Coordinates of C-alpha atoms in Angstrom, one line a residue:
X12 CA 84.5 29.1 239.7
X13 CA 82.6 31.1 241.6
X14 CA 80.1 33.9 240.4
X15 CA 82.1 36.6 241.6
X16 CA 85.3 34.4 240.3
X17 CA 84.2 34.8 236.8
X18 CA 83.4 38.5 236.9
X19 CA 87.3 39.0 238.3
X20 CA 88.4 36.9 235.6
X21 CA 86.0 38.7 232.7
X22 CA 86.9 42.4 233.8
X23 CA 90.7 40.9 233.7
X24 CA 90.1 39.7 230.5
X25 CA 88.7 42.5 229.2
X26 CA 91.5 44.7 230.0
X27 CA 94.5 42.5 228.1
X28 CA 91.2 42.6 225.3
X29 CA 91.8 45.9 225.4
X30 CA 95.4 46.2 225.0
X31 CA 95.7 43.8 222.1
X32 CA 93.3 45.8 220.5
X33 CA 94.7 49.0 221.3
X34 CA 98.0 48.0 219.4
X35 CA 95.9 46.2 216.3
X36 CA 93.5 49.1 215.6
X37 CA 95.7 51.8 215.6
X38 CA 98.2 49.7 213.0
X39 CA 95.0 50.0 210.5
X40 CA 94.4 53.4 210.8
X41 CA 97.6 55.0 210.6
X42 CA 97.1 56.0 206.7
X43 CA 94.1 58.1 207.8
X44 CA 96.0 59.8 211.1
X45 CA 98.9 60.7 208.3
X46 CA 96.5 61.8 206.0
X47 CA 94.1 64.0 208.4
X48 CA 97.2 65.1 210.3
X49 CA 99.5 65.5 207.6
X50 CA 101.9 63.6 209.2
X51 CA 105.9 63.0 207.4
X52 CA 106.8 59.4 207.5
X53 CA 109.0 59.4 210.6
X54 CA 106.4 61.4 213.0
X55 CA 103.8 58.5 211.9
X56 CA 106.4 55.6 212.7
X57 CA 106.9 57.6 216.2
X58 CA 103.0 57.1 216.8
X59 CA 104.1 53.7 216.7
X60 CA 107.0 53.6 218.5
X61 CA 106.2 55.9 221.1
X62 CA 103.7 53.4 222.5
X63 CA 106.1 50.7 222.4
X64 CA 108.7 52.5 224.2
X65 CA 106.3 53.2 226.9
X66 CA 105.1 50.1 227.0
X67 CA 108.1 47.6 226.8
X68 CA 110.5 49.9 228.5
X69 CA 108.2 50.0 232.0
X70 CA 106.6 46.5 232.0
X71 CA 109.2 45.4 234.5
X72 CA 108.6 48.5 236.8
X73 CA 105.1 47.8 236.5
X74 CA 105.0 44.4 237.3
X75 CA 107.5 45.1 240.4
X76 CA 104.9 48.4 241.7
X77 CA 102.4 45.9 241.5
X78 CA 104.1 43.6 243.9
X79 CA 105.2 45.9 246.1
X80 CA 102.0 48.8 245.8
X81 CA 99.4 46.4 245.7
X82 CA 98.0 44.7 242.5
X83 CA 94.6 45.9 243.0
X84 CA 95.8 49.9 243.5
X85 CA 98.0 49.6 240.5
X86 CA 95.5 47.8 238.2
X87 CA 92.6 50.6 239.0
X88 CA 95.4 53.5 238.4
X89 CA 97.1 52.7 235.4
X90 CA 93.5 51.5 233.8
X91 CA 92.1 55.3 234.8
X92 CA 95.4 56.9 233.1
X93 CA 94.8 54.5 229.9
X94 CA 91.4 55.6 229.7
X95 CA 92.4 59.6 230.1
X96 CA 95.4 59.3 227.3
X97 CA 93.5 57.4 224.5
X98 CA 91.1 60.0 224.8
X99 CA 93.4 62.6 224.6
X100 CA 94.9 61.1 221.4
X101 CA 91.4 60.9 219.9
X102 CA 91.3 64.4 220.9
X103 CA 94.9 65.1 219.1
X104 CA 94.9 68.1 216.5
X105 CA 98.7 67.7 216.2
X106 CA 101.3 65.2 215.7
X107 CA 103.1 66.1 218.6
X108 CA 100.0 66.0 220.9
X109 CA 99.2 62.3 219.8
X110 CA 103.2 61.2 219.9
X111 CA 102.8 61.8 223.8
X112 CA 99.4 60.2 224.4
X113 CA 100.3 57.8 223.3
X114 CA 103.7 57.7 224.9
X115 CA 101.5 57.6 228.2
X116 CA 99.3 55.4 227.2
X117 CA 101.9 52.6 226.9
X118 CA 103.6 53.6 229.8
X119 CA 99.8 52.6 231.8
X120 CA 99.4 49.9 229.9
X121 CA 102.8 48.6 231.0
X122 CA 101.2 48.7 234.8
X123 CA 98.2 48.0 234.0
X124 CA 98.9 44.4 232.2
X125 CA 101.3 42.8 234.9
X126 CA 99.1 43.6 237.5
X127 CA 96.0 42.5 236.1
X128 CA 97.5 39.0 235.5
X129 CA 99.3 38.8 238.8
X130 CA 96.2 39.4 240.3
X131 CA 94.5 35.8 238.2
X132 CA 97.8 34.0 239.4
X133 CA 97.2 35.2 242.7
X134 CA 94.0 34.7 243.1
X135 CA 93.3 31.4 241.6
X136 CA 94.7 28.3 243.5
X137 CA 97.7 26.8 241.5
X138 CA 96.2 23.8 239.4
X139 CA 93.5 23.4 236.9
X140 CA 91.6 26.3 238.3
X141 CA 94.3 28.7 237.5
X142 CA 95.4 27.1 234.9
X143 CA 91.7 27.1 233.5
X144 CA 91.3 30.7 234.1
X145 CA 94.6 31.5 232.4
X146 CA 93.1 29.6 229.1
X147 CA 90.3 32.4 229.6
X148 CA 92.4 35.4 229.9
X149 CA 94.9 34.3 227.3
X150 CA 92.4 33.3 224.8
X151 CA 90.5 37.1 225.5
X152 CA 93.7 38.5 225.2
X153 CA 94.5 36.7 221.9
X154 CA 91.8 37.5 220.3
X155 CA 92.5 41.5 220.9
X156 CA 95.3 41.0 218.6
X157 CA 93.4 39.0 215.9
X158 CA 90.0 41.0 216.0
X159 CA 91.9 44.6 216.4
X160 CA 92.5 44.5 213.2
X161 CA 89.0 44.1 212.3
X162 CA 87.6 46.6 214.8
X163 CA 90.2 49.0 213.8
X164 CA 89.1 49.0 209.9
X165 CA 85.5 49.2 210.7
X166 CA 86.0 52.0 212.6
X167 CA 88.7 54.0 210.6
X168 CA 85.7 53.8 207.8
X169 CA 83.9 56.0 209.9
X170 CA 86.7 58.1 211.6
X171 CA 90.3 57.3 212.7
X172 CA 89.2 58.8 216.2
X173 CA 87.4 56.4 216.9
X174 CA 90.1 53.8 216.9
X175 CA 91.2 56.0 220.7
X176 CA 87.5 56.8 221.4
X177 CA 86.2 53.4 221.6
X178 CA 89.0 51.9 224.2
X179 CA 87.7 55.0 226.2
X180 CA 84.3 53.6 226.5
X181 CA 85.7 50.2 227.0
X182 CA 88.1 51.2 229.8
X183 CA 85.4 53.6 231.4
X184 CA 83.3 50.3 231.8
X185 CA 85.9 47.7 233.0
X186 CA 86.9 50.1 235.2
X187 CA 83.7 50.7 236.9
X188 CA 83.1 47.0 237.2
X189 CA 87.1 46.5 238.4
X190 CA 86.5 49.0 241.1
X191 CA 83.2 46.8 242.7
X192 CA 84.2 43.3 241.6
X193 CA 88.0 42.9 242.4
X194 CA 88.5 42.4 245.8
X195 CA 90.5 44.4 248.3
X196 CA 93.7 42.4 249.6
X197 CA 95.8 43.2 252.6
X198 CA 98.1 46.0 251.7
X199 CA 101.6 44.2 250.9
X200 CA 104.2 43.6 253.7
X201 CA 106.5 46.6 252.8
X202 CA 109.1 45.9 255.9
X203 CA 112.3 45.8 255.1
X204 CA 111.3 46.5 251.5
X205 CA 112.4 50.0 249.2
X206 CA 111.7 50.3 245.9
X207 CA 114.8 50.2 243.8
X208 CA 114.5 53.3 242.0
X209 CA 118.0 52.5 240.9
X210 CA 117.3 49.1 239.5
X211 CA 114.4 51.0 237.8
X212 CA 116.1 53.7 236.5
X213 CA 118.9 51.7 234.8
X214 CA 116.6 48.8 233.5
X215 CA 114.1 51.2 232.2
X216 CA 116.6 52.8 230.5
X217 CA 118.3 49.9 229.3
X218 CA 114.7 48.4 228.1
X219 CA 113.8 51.8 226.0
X220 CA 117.4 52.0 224.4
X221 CA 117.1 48.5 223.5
X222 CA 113.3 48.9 222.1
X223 CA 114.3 52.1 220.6
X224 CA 117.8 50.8 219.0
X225 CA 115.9 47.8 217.2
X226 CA 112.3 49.8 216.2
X227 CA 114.4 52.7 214.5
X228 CA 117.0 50.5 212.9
X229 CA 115.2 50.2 209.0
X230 CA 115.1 53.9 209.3
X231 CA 118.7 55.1 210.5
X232 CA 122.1 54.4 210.0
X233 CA 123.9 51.1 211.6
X234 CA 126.1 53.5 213.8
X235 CA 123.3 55.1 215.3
X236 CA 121.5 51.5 216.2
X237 CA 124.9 49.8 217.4
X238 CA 125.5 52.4 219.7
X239 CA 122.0 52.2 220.9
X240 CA 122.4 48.9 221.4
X241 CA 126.0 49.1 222.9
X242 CA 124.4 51.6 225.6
X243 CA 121.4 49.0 226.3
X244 CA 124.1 46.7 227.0
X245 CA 125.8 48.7 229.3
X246 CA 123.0 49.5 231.3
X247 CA 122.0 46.0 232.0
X248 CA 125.0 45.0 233.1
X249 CA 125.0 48.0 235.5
X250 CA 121.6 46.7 236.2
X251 CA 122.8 43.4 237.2
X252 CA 125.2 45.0 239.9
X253 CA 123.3 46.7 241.2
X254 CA 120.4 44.0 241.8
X255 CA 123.6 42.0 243.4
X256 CA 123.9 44.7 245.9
X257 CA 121.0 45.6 246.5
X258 CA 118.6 44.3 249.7
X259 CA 115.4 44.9 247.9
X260 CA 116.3 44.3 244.3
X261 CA 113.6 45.1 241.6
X262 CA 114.5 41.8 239.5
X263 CA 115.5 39.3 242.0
X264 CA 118.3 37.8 239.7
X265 CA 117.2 34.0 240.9
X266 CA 114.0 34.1 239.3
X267 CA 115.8 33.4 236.5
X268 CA 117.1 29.9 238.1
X269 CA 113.3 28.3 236.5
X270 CA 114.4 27.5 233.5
X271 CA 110.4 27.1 232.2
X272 CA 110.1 30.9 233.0
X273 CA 113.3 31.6 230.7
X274 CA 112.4 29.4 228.4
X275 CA 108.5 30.4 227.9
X276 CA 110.2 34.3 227.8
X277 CA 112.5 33.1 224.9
X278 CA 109.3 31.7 223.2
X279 CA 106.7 34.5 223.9
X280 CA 109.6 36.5 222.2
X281 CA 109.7 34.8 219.1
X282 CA 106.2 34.1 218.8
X283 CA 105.4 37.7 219.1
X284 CA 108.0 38.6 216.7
X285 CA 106.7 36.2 214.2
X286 CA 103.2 37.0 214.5
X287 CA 103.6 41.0 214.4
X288 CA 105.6 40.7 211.2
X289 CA 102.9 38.3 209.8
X290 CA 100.3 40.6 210.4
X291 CA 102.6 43.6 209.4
X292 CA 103.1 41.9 205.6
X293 CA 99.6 40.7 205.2
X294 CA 98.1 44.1 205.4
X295 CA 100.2 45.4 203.4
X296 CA 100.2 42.6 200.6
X297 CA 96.5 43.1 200.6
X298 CA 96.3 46.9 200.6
X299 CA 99.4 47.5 198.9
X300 CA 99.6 45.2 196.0
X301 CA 95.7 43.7 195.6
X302 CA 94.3 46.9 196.3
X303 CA 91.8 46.4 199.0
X304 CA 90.4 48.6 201.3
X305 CA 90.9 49.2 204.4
X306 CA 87.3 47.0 205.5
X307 CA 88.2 44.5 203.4
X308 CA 91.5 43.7 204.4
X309 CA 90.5 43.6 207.7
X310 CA 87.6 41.2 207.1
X311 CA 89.6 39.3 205.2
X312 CA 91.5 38.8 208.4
X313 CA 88.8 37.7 210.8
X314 CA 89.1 34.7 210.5
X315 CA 92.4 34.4 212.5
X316 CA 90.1 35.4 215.6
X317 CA 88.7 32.2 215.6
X318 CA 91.4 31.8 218.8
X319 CA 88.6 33.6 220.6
X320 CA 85.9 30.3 220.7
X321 CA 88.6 27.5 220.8
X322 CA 91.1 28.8 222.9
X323 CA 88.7 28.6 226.0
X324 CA 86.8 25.4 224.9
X325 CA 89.7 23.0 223.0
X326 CA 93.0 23.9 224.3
X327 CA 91.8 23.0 228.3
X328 CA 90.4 19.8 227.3
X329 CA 94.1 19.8 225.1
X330 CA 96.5 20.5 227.8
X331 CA 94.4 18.3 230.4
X332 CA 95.1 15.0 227.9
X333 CA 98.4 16.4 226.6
X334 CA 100.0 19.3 229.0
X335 CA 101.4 22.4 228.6
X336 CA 104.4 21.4 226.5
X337 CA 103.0 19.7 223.8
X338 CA 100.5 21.8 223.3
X339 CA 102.4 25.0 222.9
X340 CA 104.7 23.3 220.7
X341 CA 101.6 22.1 218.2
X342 CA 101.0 26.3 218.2
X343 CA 104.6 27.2 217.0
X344 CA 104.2 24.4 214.3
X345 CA 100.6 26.2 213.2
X346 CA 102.9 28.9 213.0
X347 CA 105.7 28.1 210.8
X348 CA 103.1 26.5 209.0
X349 CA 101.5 29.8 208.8
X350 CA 104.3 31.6 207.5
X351 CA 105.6 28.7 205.2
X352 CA 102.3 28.9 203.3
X353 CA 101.9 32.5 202.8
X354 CA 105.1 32.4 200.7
X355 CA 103.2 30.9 197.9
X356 CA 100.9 33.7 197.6
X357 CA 101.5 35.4 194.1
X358 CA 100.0 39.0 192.9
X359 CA 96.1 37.4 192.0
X360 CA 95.9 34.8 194.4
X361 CA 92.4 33.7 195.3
X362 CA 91.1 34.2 198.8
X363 CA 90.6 30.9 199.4
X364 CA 93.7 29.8 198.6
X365 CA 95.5 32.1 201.3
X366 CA 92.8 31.4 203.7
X367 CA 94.9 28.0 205.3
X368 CA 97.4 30.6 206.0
X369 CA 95.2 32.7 208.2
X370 CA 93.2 30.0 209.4
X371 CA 96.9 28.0 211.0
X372 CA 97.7 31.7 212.5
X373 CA 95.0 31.4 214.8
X374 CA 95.0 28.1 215.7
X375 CA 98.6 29.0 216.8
X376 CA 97.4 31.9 219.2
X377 CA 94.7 29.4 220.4
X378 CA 97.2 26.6 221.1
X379 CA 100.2 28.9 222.3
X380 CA 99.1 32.0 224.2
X381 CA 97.6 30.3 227.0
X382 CA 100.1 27.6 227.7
X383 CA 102.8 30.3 227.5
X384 CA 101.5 32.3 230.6
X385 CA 100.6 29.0 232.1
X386 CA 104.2 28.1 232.1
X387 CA 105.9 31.7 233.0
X388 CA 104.3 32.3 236.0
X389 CA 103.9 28.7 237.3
X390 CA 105.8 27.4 240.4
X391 CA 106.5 31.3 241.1
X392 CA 106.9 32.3 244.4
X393 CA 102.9 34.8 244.9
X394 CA 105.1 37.9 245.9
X395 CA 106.2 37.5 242.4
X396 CA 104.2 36.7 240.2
X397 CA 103.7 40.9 239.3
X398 CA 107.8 40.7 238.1
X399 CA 107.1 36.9 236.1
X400 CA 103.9 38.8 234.6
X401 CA 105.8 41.8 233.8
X402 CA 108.6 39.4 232.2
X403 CA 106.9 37.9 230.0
X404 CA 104.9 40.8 228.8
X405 CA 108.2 42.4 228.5
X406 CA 109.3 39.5 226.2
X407 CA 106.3 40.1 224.0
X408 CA 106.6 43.4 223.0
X409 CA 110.3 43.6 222.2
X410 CA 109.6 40.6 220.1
X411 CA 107.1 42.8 218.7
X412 CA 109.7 45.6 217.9
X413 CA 111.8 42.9 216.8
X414 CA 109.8 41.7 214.2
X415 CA 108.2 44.9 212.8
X416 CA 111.8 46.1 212.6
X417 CA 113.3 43.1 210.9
X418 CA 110.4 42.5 208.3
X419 CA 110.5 46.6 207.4
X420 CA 114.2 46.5 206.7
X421 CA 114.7 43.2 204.6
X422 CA 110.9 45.0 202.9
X423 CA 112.8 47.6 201.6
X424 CA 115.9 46.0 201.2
X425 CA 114.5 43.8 198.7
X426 CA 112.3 45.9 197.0
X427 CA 113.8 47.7 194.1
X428 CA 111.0 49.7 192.7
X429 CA 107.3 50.1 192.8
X430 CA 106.4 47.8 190.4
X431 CA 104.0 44.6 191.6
X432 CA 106.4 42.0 191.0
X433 CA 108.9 43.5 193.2
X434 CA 106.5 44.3 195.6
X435 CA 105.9 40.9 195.7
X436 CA 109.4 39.9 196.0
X437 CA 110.1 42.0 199.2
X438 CA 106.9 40.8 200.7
X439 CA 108.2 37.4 199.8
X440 CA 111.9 38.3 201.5
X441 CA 110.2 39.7 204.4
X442 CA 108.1 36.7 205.3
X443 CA 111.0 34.8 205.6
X444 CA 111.5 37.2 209.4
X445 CA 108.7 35.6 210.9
X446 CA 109.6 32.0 209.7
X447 CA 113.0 31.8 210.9
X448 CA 111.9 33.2 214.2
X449 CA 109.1 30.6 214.0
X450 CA 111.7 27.9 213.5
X451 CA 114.0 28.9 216.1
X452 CA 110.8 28.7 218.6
X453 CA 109.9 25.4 217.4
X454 CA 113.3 24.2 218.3
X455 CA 112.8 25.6 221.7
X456 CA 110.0 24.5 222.0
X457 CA 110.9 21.0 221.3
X458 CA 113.8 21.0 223.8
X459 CA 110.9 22.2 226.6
X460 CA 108.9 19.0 225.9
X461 CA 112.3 16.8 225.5
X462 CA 113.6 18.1 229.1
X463 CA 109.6 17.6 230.6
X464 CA 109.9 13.9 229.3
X465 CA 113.1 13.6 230.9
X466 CA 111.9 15.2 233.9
X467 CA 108.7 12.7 233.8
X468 CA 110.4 9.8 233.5
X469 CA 112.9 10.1 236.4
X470 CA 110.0 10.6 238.1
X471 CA 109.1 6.8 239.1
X472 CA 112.7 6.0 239.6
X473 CA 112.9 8.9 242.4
X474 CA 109.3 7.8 244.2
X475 CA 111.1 4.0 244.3
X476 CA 114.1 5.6 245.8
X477 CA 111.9 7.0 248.5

């Protein structure tokens, strides 16, 4: 790549860097915003869930403005309203106040994150190049996640607002550098194109209720999350008729004729889900029950960034002797081997012991995250690769809400009292959430490599037909 290639690609990479970490350091310090802000349980789990609804229920509108706006425009705009918002929830006295930053700020990121990767799979010729730069991006973005967590409990020892205030000076810097180093494209061919604010209204909608419905359901009754469900539903198939209608529909409803796009979707889903509740469970395992602090927990977990060094220097050389398939399915093993072993953990086990645990979780982001956008957005069609982007990303945070949700309920389902051993018991229950989901993505994921065998082996037959 080219020198100006690589600074694209880095100020890119920075800013899915700074999303991951966005989500992870805020998870950390949410003991010291309750305590500081004097916060009831449900206004904390809205400083949680405000962010996802912003962020999962406008991904797809994001990634579609970015097709039809301009990637670059969109990029620089929702980056400049991220930056604003996380300071204004550093700057929060109030509940209320922080509830809507960061309401916004999920809402930019969910323009902000299609756009910058359409703008890599635009940008970068189809191939190794792109698939190279995709390793990059993903492994960046990866290790957000995994090293939030550390960030976030180095910083929450000093103060919680410093969890928002660093992203500021992040996003103040990549923005600067995206503004001089991402080049300006011709503004899109908008003839004959409208933006389907109807599409965008019902899908949005149906996207929040769905979100909302499965985030809130450990802490309402079942009526209240079927019906939010039921009205999800509804909306998407109003949705669906009116993409079939329309000229210029905001999901073009044949995208989802690639069956590796639907497939890596389904994955991304269940990878997320499995990895959120892992992470969820850990913390509080070693907070809750061992009694660590907040530093130490988080150190404890740093390990898992190790994603960050061999994502972008073993998994190309990887998928260039193995491909795509294979490789992403040897991440959902690490995985459910993840999982698997965590579930041995008693109340005094040694660090060492539950470091293979940690250690197989991010070998599965390295092996996973990168073949996963590799194969959602390839052999899409360049005016959309903003809606595959937004798709995908999509896909990863309702996993996320799927998995917080479904380890909190079966948490407190199965835990009777406060004692340790039942502490141990629901954390034990829980864990079993992210290793069913890891299963069921295994099994995908095995089907994937099974149909690209088939796929390569008709493959001679067809060049001696012609």
């Amino acid at each position: 790549m080219k020198a100006r290639e690589w600074g694209v690609l880095l100020v890119l990479s920075g800013a899915i860097f700074l999303e991951g970490i966005d989500i992870a350091m805020l998870n950390i310090a949410l003991p010291s915003i309750r305590t500081d802000l004097g916060l009831d349980t449900g206004s904390l789990q809205w400083v949680v869930s405000a962010y996802v609804l912003g962020y999962g229920g406008f991904m797809l509108l994001g990634g579609r403005a970015a097709d039809i706006l301009g990637r670059r425009q969109v990029f620089l705009t929702a980056l400049l309203v991220f930056l604003l918002f996380s300071g204004l929830g550093g700057l929060a006295e109030n509940g209320a106040t922080l509830i809507a930053a960061r309401f916004v700020t999920g809402l930019a990121a969910a323009f902000m994150t299609p756009a910058g990767l359409s703008i890599i799979t635009t940008g970068f010729e189809e191939g190794p190049k792109r698939d190279r730069a995709l390793m990059i991006y993903g492994a960046i973005g990866a290790g957000g996640f995994t090293l939030g967590m550390v960030i976030g409990g180095l910083l929450t020892a000093l103060d919680w607002r410093w969890v928002f205030f660093m992203p500021v000076a992040l996003s103040l810097v990549l923005l600067v550098a995206a503004f001089v180093l991402i080049p300006r494209s011709p503004r899109p061919e908008r003839r004959g194109q409208r933006f389907d604010l109807l599409g965008g209204l019902t899908i949005t909608a149906a996207v929040v209720l769905l979100v909302l419905g499965v985030e809130r359901a450990a802490h309402v009754g079942v009526g209240w999350t079927v019906g939010a469900v039921a009205a999800s539903l509804a909306l998407i198939a109003a949705f669906v008729a009116v993409e079939r209608r329309t000229a210029s529909p905001l999901v073009r409803l044949g995208i989802f004729k690639s069956g590796s796009l639907v497939r890596a979707n389904v994955v991304g889903m269940l990878f997320m889900a499995g990895f959120f509740g892992f992470q969820f469970l850990v913390v509080l395992y070693l907070q809750e029950l061992r009694g660590w602090s907040t530093i130490e927990a988080s150190l404890a977990m740093l390990v898992m960034g190790i994603d960050v060094v061999l994502a972008p220097t073993l998994t190309p050389k990887l998928l260039r002797r193995f491909g795509n398939a294979p490789v992403l399915l040897g991440g959902l093993v690490a995985a459910a081997l993840a999982f698997a072993l965590f579930l041995t953990v008693g109340a005094s086990t040694s660090y060492p012991a539950m470091l293979p645990s940690l250690v197989f979780m991010g070998l599965a982001f390295t092996l996973a995250y990168g073949p996963l956008t590799i194969i959602a957005t390839n052999g899409i069609d360049e005016e959309e690769q903003g809606l595959a982007g937004g798709l995908l990303y999509t896909s990863f945070q309702f996993g996320a809400a799927i998995g917080l949700a479904g380890v909190a309920a079966v948490n407190v389902a199965a835990t009777a009292s406060a004692s340790s051993q039942d502490l141990l018991g629901g954390y034990r229950a829980a864990m079993l959430v992210p290793l069913a989901a890891a299963v069921v993505a295994v099994a995908v994921g095995a089907f994937n490599l099974r149909r690209r065998e088939r796929e390569a082996a008709a493959e001679p037959q067809l060049a001696g037909v012609a």
